[in-house]
Short mmCIF file of C-alpha atoms in Angstrom, two decimals:
data_model
loop_
_atom_site.label_atom_id
_atom_site.label_comp_id
_atom_site.label_asym_id
_atom_site.label_seq_id
_atom_site.Cartn_x
_atom_site.Cartn_y
_atom_site.Cartn_z
CA MET A 2 125.49 101.48 126.24
CA LYS A 3 123.65 104.81 126.31
CA SER A 4 123.67 105.07 122.51
CA GLN A 5 121.98 101.68 122.19
CA VAL A 6 119.33 102.65 124.72
CA ALA A 7 118.75 105.92 122.87
CA THR A 8 118.42 104.03 119.59
CA ALA A 9 115.87 101.67 121.13
CA ILE A 10 113.85 104.63 122.40
CA LYS A 11 113.99 106.48 119.09
CA SER A 12 112.90 103.40 117.20
CA ASP A 13 109.52 103.37 118.92
CA VAL A 14 108.56 107.02 118.38
CA LYS A 15 106.36 108.14 115.51
CA VAL A 16 108.12 108.81 112.24
CA PRO A 17 107.72 112.48 111.19
CA PHE A 18 105.50 112.97 108.17
CA HIS A 19 108.24 114.69 106.15
CA ARG A 20 110.36 111.54 106.57
CA MET A 21 107.44 109.45 105.42
CA LEU A 22 107.30 111.65 102.32
CA ALA A 23 111.04 111.15 101.80
CA PHE A 24 110.53 107.39 102.00
CA ALA A 25 107.59 107.67 99.60
CA SER A 26 109.79 109.48 97.08
CA THR A 27 111.94 106.35 96.72
CA ASP A 28 109.06 104.35 95.28
CA ALA A 29 107.86 107.35 93.28
CA ALA A 30 111.27 107.45 91.58
CA GLY A 31 111.39 103.69 91.14
CA ASN A 32 107.94 103.48 89.58
CA LEU A 33 108.41 106.56 87.43
CA LEU A 34 111.18 104.74 85.56
CA TYR A 35 110.59 101.03 86.15
CA THR A 36 106.87 101.14 85.40
CA THR A 37 107.59 102.92 82.12
CA VAL A 38 109.73 99.94 81.22
CA THR A 39 107.38 97.17 82.37
CA THR A 40 104.38 98.82 80.72
CA PHE A 41 105.76 100.06 77.41
CA ILE A 42 109.03 98.26 76.66
CA LEU A 43 107.49 95.34 74.76
CA TYR A 44 105.47 97.75 72.61
CA TYR A 45 108.49 100.04 72.20
CA TYR A 46 110.73 97.19 71.11
CA THR A 47 108.26 95.80 68.55
CA ASP A 48 106.45 98.87 67.17
CA VAL A 49 109.10 101.60 67.58
CA PHE A 50 112.61 100.13 67.83
CA GLY A 51 111.86 97.44 65.23
CA LEU A 52 112.45 94.09 66.98
CA SER A 53 110.26 91.11 66.20
CA VAL A 54 107.86 90.14 68.98
CA ALA A 55 109.80 86.87 69.49
CA ALA A 56 113.13 88.72 69.75
CA ALA A 57 111.64 91.25 72.17
CA GLY A 58 110.23 88.45 74.31
CA THR A 59 113.63 86.76 74.36
CA VAL A 60 115.24 89.98 75.59
CA LEU A 61 112.66 90.35 78.35
CA LEU A 62 113.04 86.77 79.54
CA ALA A 63 116.81 86.35 79.27
CA ALA A 64 117.75 89.70 80.76
CA ARG A 65 115.20 89.46 83.56
CA ILE A 66 116.27 85.95 84.58
CA LEU A 67 119.94 86.93 84.50
CA ASP A 68 119.57 90.12 86.48
CA ALA A 69 116.97 88.66 88.88
CA PHE A 70 119.79 86.72 90.48
CA ASP A 71 121.70 89.88 91.31
CA ALA A 72 119.07 90.51 94.02
CA PRO A 73 120.77 88.27 96.62
CA VAL A 74 124.11 89.85 95.69
CA TRP A 75 122.70 93.30 96.43
CA GLY A 76 121.25 91.87 99.63
CA PHE A 77 124.67 90.61 100.70
CA ILE A 78 126.20 93.99 99.85
CA ILE A 79 123.65 95.85 101.95
CA ASP A 80 124.06 93.45 104.87
CA HIS A 81 127.80 94.23 104.74
CA THR A 82 127.30 98.00 104.54
CA HIS A 83 127.95 100.11 107.62
CA THR A 84 128.23 103.87 107.10
CA ARG A 85 127.46 107.01 109.04
CA TRP A 86 124.30 107.26 106.91
CA GLY A 87 123.12 103.77 107.82
CA GLN A 88 122.93 100.49 105.95
CA SER A 89 120.43 101.02 103.14
CA ARG A 90 120.09 104.79 102.85
CA PRO A 91 123.46 105.50 101.12
CA TYR A 92 122.39 103.50 98.08
CA PHE A 93 119.80 106.13 97.23
CA LEU A 94 122.78 108.44 96.69
CA TRP A 95 125.15 105.97 95.07
CA MET A 96 122.71 104.36 92.62
CA ALA A 97 120.60 107.34 91.55
CA PHE A 98 122.78 108.30 88.57
CA PRO A 99 123.34 104.77 87.14
CA PHE A 100 119.62 104.12 87.49
CA ALA A 101 118.80 107.25 85.49
CA ILE A 102 121.47 106.90 82.80
CA PHE A 103 120.76 103.25 81.95
CA PHE A 104 117.07 104.11 81.66
CA VAL A 105 117.89 106.74 79.05
CA LEU A 106 120.19 104.37 77.14
CA MET A 107 117.35 101.86 76.70
CA PHE A 108 115.35 104.45 74.75
CA LEU A 109 118.28 106.00 72.86
CA SER A 110 117.28 104.12 69.67
CA PRO A 111 120.60 103.93 67.77
CA ASN A 112 120.42 103.09 64.06
CA LEU A 113 121.76 99.52 64.07
CA SER A 114 121.28 96.27 62.20
CA ALA A 115 118.62 93.83 63.43
CA ASN A 116 121.30 91.87 65.28
CA GLY A 117 122.79 95.07 66.68
CA LYS A 118 119.40 96.24 67.91
CA PHE A 119 118.84 92.90 69.63
CA TRP A 120 122.12 93.14 71.56
CA TRP A 121 121.66 96.84 72.33
CA ALA A 122 118.27 96.02 73.82
CA MET A 123 119.65 93.02 75.72
CA VAL A 124 122.62 94.84 77.27
CA THR A 125 120.87 98.10 78.16
CA TYR A 126 117.83 96.27 79.54
CA LEU A 127 120.10 94.09 81.66
CA LEU A 128 122.13 97.03 82.98
CA PHE A 129 118.98 98.97 83.81
CA GLY A 130 117.65 95.93 85.67
CA ILE A 131 120.83 95.63 87.72
CA SER A 132 120.73 99.33 88.60
CA TYR A 133 117.05 99.04 89.52
CA THR A 134 117.93 96.30 91.98
CA GLY A 135 120.52 98.64 93.46
CA VAL A 136 117.72 101.13 94.09
CA GLY A 137 114.83 98.78 94.80
CA THR A 138 116.59 96.55 97.32
CA PRO A 139 117.41 99.34 99.81
CA ILE A 140 113.88 100.73 99.40
CA SER A 141 112.61 97.49 100.93
CA SER A 142 115.52 96.68 103.24
CA ILE A 143 115.37 100.09 104.91
CA LEU A 144 111.77 99.64 106.09
CA PRO A 145 112.53 97.29 109.03
CA ASN A 146 115.10 99.87 110.15
CA LEU A 147 112.90 102.95 109.88
CA SER A 148 110.84 101.86 112.87
CA ASN A 149 110.42 98.86 115.17
CA ASN A 150 106.73 99.64 115.60
CA SER A 151 104.51 97.43 113.42
CA ASP A 152 101.81 100.12 113.07
CA GLU A 153 104.39 102.71 112.02
CA ARG A 154 105.74 100.27 109.45
CA ILE A 155 102.26 99.84 108.01
CA LYS A 156 101.89 103.63 107.77
CA LEU A 157 105.34 104.03 106.26
CA ASN A 158 104.67 101.35 103.70
CA SER A 159 101.23 102.76 102.86
CA VAL A 160 102.67 106.24 102.30
CA ARG A 161 105.51 104.73 100.30
CA MET A 162 103.09 102.83 98.08
CA ILE A 163 100.99 105.94 97.55
CA GLY A 164 104.17 107.71 96.45
CA GLY A 165 104.93 104.81 94.17
CA ASN A 166 101.44 104.95 92.79
CA ILE A 167 101.83 108.64 91.99
CA GLY A 168 104.96 107.80 90.02
CA TYR A 169 103.07 104.95 88.39
CA LEU A 170 100.11 107.21 87.59
CA ILE A 171 102.29 109.88 85.99
CA THR A 172 104.12 107.55 83.65
CA GLU A 173 101.12 105.36 82.87
CA THR A 174 98.86 108.32 82.10
CA PHE A 175 101.17 110.76 80.35
CA THR A 176 103.99 108.78 78.73
CA LEU A 177 102.26 108.44 75.35
CA SER A 178 101.34 112.13 75.45
CA PHE A 179 104.93 113.03 76.37
CA VAL A 180 106.20 110.96 73.45
CA ALA A 181 103.87 112.76 71.05
CA PHE A 182 104.79 116.19 72.48
CA PHE A 183 108.56 115.73 72.65
CA GLY A 184 108.74 113.82 69.37
CA GLY A 185 106.68 116.10 67.13
CA GLY A 186 105.68 113.12 65.02
CA ASN A 187 109.01 111.29 65.41
CA ASP A 188 108.42 108.39 67.78
CA LEU A 189 112.13 107.58 68.18
CA ALA A 190 112.91 111.15 69.29
CA GLY A 191 109.77 111.27 71.41
CA TRP A 192 110.69 108.18 73.42
CA ARG A 193 114.30 109.33 73.82
CA ASN A 194 113.36 112.81 75.07
CA THR A 195 110.64 111.45 77.33
CA ALA A 196 113.16 109.08 78.90
CA ILE A 197 115.52 111.99 79.63
CA VAL A 198 112.77 113.99 81.37
CA LEU A 199 111.64 111.03 83.49
CA ALA A 200 115.25 110.15 84.38
CA VAL A 201 115.95 113.66 85.68
CA ALA A 202 112.79 113.55 87.83
CA GLY A 203 113.69 110.11 89.20
CA PHE A 204 117.21 111.25 90.09
CA ALA A 205 115.87 114.29 91.98
CA LEU A 206 113.40 112.18 93.98
CA LEU A 207 116.13 109.76 95.07
CA MET A 208 118.26 112.68 96.23
CA PHE A 209 115.37 113.90 98.39
CA ALA A 210 115.03 110.40 99.84
CA PHE A 211 118.71 110.23 100.69
CA PHE A 212 118.82 113.59 102.46
CA ASP A 213 115.69 113.13 104.61
CA THR A 214 115.39 109.45 105.59
CA ARG A 215 116.94 108.14 108.83
CA GLU A 216 117.62 104.60 110.02
CA VAL A 217 117.19 103.14 113.52
CA ASN A 218 118.45 99.74 114.72
CA THR A 219 121.92 101.10 113.96
CA ALA A 220 123.38 99.15 116.88
CA SER A 221 122.56 95.88 115.09
CA GLN A 222 123.76 97.02 111.67
CA LYS A 223 126.93 94.97 111.60
CA ALA A 224 128.51 93.12 108.71
CA ILE A 225 126.86 89.72 108.37
CA PRO A 226 128.84 86.80 106.85
CA ILE A 227 127.34 85.58 103.58
CA MET A 228 126.54 82.14 104.98
CA ASP A 229 124.77 83.76 107.93
CA SER A 230 122.64 85.78 105.51
CA ILE A 231 121.66 82.57 103.77
CA ARG A 232 120.97 80.88 107.13
CA ALA A 233 118.59 83.73 107.95
CA ALA A 234 116.25 82.16 105.39
CA LYS A 235 116.52 78.70 106.95
CA SER A 236 113.11 77.51 108.19
CA ASN A 237 111.74 80.99 107.45
CA TRP A 238 108.59 79.61 105.87
CA PRO A 239 106.52 82.82 106.05
CA TRP A 240 109.24 84.55 104.03
CA PHE A 241 109.33 81.79 101.42
CA ILE A 242 105.53 81.75 101.06
CA LEU A 243 105.41 85.53 100.68
CA VAL A 244 108.12 85.51 98.01
CA VAL A 245 106.25 82.93 95.92
CA ALA A 246 102.95 84.80 96.23
CA PHE A 247 104.63 88.09 95.27
CA ILE A 248 106.16 86.52 92.16
CA PHE A 249 102.68 85.48 91.04
CA TYR A 250 101.38 88.99 91.71
CA TRP A 251 104.04 90.44 89.40
CA LEU A 252 103.35 87.77 86.80
CA GLY A 253 99.73 88.93 86.76
CA ASN A 254 100.42 92.64 86.86
CA SER A 255 103.09 92.60 84.14
CA SER A 256 101.08 90.40 81.80
CA ARG A 257 98.11 92.78 82.03
CA THR A 258 100.06 96.02 81.57
CA SER A 259 102.44 94.80 78.85
CA VAL A 260 99.59 94.11 76.40
CA LEU A 261 97.35 97.06 77.24
CA VAL A 262 98.49 99.24 74.33
CA TYR A 263 98.14 96.29 71.96
CA TYR A 264 94.58 95.73 73.19
CA THR A 265 93.44 99.34 72.82
CA GLN A 266 95.16 99.78 69.45
CA TYR A 267 94.28 96.54 67.71
CA ASN A 268 91.21 95.11 69.48
CA LEU A 269 89.42 98.39 70.23
CA GLY A 270 90.89 100.63 67.53
CA VAL A 271 91.36 103.42 70.09
CA LYS A 272 95.06 103.42 71.00
CA GLY A 273 94.80 106.58 73.09
CA PHE A 274 92.32 104.91 75.46
CA ALA A 275 95.31 103.15 77.02
CA SER A 276 96.23 106.46 78.66
CA ILE A 277 92.73 106.79 80.13
CA LEU A 278 92.87 103.27 81.52
CA ASN A 279 96.31 103.95 82.93
CA ALA A 280 94.91 107.08 84.59
CA LEU A 281 92.35 104.85 86.29
CA VAL A 282 95.26 103.21 88.07
CA MET A 283 94.59 105.97 90.60
CA PHE A 284 92.12 103.47 92.02
CA GLN A 285 95.17 101.61 93.32
CA MET A 286 95.47 104.44 95.82
CA LEU A 287 92.02 103.59 97.13
CA GLY A 288 93.20 100.05 97.81
CA MET A 289 96.34 101.36 99.50
CA VAL A 290 94.42 103.81 101.67
CA LEU A 291 92.08 101.01 102.76
CA ILE A 292 94.91 98.78 103.97
CA PRO A 293 95.43 100.32 107.46
CA PHE A 294 91.69 99.93 108.10
CA LEU A 295 91.45 96.42 106.68
CA VAL A 296 94.37 95.07 108.73
CA LYS A 297 92.63 96.22 111.91
CA LYS A 298 89.72 93.89 111.18
CA PHE A 299 91.37 91.09 109.22
CA SER A 300 94.74 89.34 109.16
CA LYS A 301 97.33 90.69 106.75
CA ALA A 302 97.32 87.40 104.84
CA HIS A 303 93.57 87.59 104.32
CA VAL A 304 93.82 91.21 103.18
CA LEU A 305 96.44 90.22 100.58
CA MET A 306 94.32 87.27 99.44
CA PHE A 307 91.32 89.59 99.06
CA GLY A 308 93.38 92.02 96.97
CA LEU A 309 94.58 89.28 94.63
CA CYS A 310 91.08 87.86 94.17
CA LEU A 311 89.65 91.33 93.49
CA ALA A 312 92.36 91.93 90.89
CA ALA A 313 91.51 88.59 89.26
CA LEU A 314 87.81 89.48 89.18
CA GLY A 315 88.50 92.77 87.41
CA GLN A 316 90.67 91.09 84.78
CA ILE A 317 88.07 88.40 84.09
CA MET A 318 85.41 91.10 83.66
CA ILE A 319 87.49 92.60 80.83
CA PHE A 320 86.86 89.50 78.75
CA PHE A 321 83.09 89.91 78.98
CA VAL A 322 82.64 93.67 78.51
CA GLY A 323 83.34 93.46 74.79
CA LYS A 324 84.17 96.82 73.18
CA SER A 325 82.33 98.87 75.79
CA LEU A 326 84.83 101.53 76.89
CA VAL A 327 82.77 102.27 80.01
CA GLY A 328 82.64 98.59 80.93
CA LEU A 329 86.37 98.25 80.33
CA GLY A 330 87.03 101.28 82.54
CA VAL A 331 84.95 99.81 85.36
CA ALA A 332 86.64 96.42 85.11
CA TRP A 333 90.12 98.00 84.99
CA SER A 334 89.30 100.16 88.03
CA ILE A 335 88.12 97.15 90.06
CA ALA A 336 91.29 95.28 89.16
CA SER A 337 93.36 98.34 90.08
CA ILE A 338 91.87 98.48 93.59
CA GLY A 339 92.90 94.85 93.96
CA THR A 340 96.40 95.39 92.63
CA GLY A 341 96.79 98.41 94.93
CA ILE A 342 96.21 96.15 97.92
CA SER A 343 98.22 93.28 96.46
CA VAL A 344 101.34 95.26 95.62
CA SER A 345 101.43 97.06 98.98
CA MET A 346 100.92 94.27 101.48
CA PRO A 347 103.97 92.10 100.72
CA PHE A 348 106.39 94.97 101.33
CA ALA A 349 105.00 95.58 104.81
CA MET A 350 104.83 91.85 105.52
CA LEU A 351 108.47 91.38 104.50
CA SER A 352 109.45 93.35 107.60
CA ASP A 353 107.58 90.79 109.69
CA THR A 354 109.46 87.94 108.01
CA VAL A 355 112.78 89.69 108.75
CA ASP A 356 111.72 89.71 112.41
CA TYR A 357 110.72 86.05 112.13
CA GLY A 358 114.12 85.16 110.69
CA GLU A 359 115.89 86.95 113.54
CA TRP A 360 113.65 85.20 116.08
CA LYS A 361 114.04 81.78 114.45
CA ASN A 362 117.72 81.85 113.50
CA GLY A 363 119.21 84.71 115.54
CA ILE A 364 120.24 86.58 112.37
CA ARG A 365 118.74 89.88 111.19
CA ALA A 366 119.55 89.83 107.47
CA SER A 367 117.32 92.70 106.32
CA GLY A 368 119.21 93.19 103.06
CA PHE A 369 119.25 89.58 101.88
CA LEU A 370 115.68 88.68 102.86
CA THR A 371 114.11 91.84 101.46
CA ALA A 372 116.25 91.68 98.31
CA ILE A 373 114.84 88.26 97.47
CA GLY A 374 111.37 89.20 98.68
CA SER A 375 111.18 92.41 96.69
CA SER A 376 113.69 92.89 93.86
CA PHE A 377 114.03 89.21 92.93
CA ALA A 378 110.27 88.66 93.07
CA ILE A 379 109.57 91.81 91.03
CA LYS A 380 112.14 90.98 88.37
CA MET A 381 111.33 87.31 88.06
CA GLY A 382 107.60 87.98 88.01
CA SER A 383 107.73 90.96 85.65
CA GLY A 384 110.24 89.24 83.36
CA LEU A 385 108.14 86.12 82.98
CA GLY A 386 104.99 88.27 82.95
CA GLY A 387 106.29 90.18 79.94
CA TRP A 388 107.68 87.09 78.23
CA ALA A 389 104.53 84.94 78.49
CA PRO A 390 102.29 87.31 76.47
CA SER A 391 105.04 87.84 73.86
CA MET A 392 105.27 84.09 73.25
CA ILE A 393 101.48 83.76 73.08
CA LEU A 394 101.29 86.64 70.58
CA ALA A 395 104.15 85.21 68.53
CA LYS A 396 102.43 81.81 68.35
CA ALA A 397 99.17 83.54 67.33
CA GLY A 398 100.89 85.31 64.43
CA TYR A 399 101.12 88.89 65.72
CA LYS A 400 102.85 91.32 63.34
CA ALA A 401 103.62 94.90 64.37
CA GLY A 402 101.78 97.75 62.67
CA VAL A 403 99.42 95.70 60.51
CA THR A 404 95.81 94.55 60.71
CA GLN A 405 95.83 91.59 63.06
CA THR A 406 94.33 88.18 62.35
CA ASP A 407 91.43 86.87 64.44
CA SER A 408 93.88 84.50 66.10
CA ALA A 409 96.19 87.37 67.13
CA LEU A 410 93.25 89.47 68.40
CA SER A 411 91.99 86.54 70.49
CA ALA A 412 95.48 86.05 71.92
CA ILE A 413 95.73 89.72 72.90
CA LYS A 414 92.32 89.54 74.59
CA PHE A 415 93.29 86.40 76.51
CA CYS A 416 96.57 88.00 77.64
CA ILE A 417 94.81 91.02 79.13
CA SER A 418 92.01 89.10 80.84
CA PHE A 419 92.35 85.44 81.80
CA LEU A 420 96.16 85.20 81.83
CA PRO A 421 96.71 87.76 84.63
CA ALA A 422 93.65 86.46 86.48
CA ILE A 423 95.16 82.97 86.57
CA PHE A 424 98.39 84.31 88.05
CA PHE A 425 96.54 86.39 90.68
CA ILE A 426 94.42 83.44 91.79
CA ILE A 427 97.47 81.18 92.18
CA GLY A 428 99.08 83.87 94.36
CA ALA A 429 95.97 84.00 96.57
CA ILE A 430 95.98 80.22 96.98
CA VAL A 431 99.64 80.27 98.01
CA MET A 432 98.88 82.83 100.74
CA VAL A 433 96.54 80.39 102.47
CA LEU A 434 99.70 78.75 103.83
CA TYR A 435 100.83 82.02 105.46
CA VAL A 436 97.94 82.35 107.91
CA ARG A 437 99.35 79.98 110.55
CA TYR A 438 102.61 81.94 110.77
CA GLU A 439 100.92 85.30 111.14
CA LYS A 440 99.37 84.05 114.39
CA GLN A 441 102.90 83.88 115.88
CA GLU A 442 103.81 87.51 115.21
CA ALA A 443 102.89 88.86 118.66
CA THR A 444 105.11 86.27 120.31
CA VAL A 445 107.94 87.02 117.89
CA ARG A 446 107.81 90.77 118.56
CA ALA A 447 107.65 90.30 122.33
CA ASP A 448 110.63 87.93 122.36
CA LEU A 449 112.70 90.23 120.15
CA ALA A 450 111.82 93.29 122.26
CA GLN A 451 112.97 91.45 125.38
CA LYS A 452 116.19 90.35 123.67
CA ARG A 453 116.98 93.86 122.45
CA GLY A 454 116.20 95.25 125.87
CA ASP A 455 118.58 92.78 127.47
CA LEU A 456 121.27 93.69 124.95
CA SER A 457 120.90 97.39 125.67
CA THR A 458 121.70 96.86 129.33
CA ASP A 459 124.79 94.64 128.87
#
């Protein structure tokens, strides 16, 4: 059993910084492509590709609900994976190309009939979503197996989220400029060429992640029967609570980002200001950097609740700043600090719920639990978060490329202020239920350490 003992020892050492960077590149790649979609796809479909806002909303809802349920399937697949590279790591290699190519196909803009455009959007959006789950699930499921040390996991996740935020910052800040540059006045060509550039960058980042990440806990990486994976969720209340809260985070975040371009173009008359606001997302990094310090003084649940409430405050402020660009920038920055905390914490906390499931049920189903907790929550939340504003705008009479009615302008303003704030506040309320379970974490870790120690000497 020397190899198991060696694995146990290695799992407790500090993770080298270059491996932290490799792990960070996974989220950088994911956000570079996925954030482009969640932020701009509704606008692209309505004002560039030519779909009605109702048809675009239908695509977002139907495809997201359908492909959200592939998350547990990917979780099962990962739990049944056992290679010389580990359990989650090989998917960075295997899924990098599909992830990139389906992203490009979404923005290919073929000249089709209205019905043809609808089905092109539906199919390519669905395939991209499935491929994103194939990338996003191992990003989360690998974390419990990168280290058994809770502090190292927090550091890994913080670095990962900073990497993701860099990807987010690049696409949020420069996508519209890239479209203008690569299109030369032709929006269809601009979006297509921009998609190709971003896809190549995302592919390269995933290759770096594959070649430089390493998994521990390899002794326990055995194929888990499907029913055992499902049983890993039995009585795992902290996991369930976290999943629900994370869905509401993504509902809030997607509803605010999906209407940003509409708000700056139609309500403010300064479309380009969307890029400046997106650049201010860098304030998310401040929230992420603060996390390791906050969790030393407060419980993780309270830190997440604080982040959600701060995000809600920033969104509500947007309603009251009127057309002041400075005021809007301040409000957006405050909300971004909150979303930086809110988007980071659940990923780190999912590792704790994997431990809880193993302690409670004797089954370590990293793939299944993190697939539901990350990819399913992201897709369900972002799908509904993109659909809800589209339905509100459709009901208010929004028409692409024309002067909007007062009703449509009011709907856009509501969708960027109070709607996301409502979702964030509900998520914070849900997290109140998590506090009691966090108090058990020390006992859980001690019991699991003893169990793994006993196993290593058998």
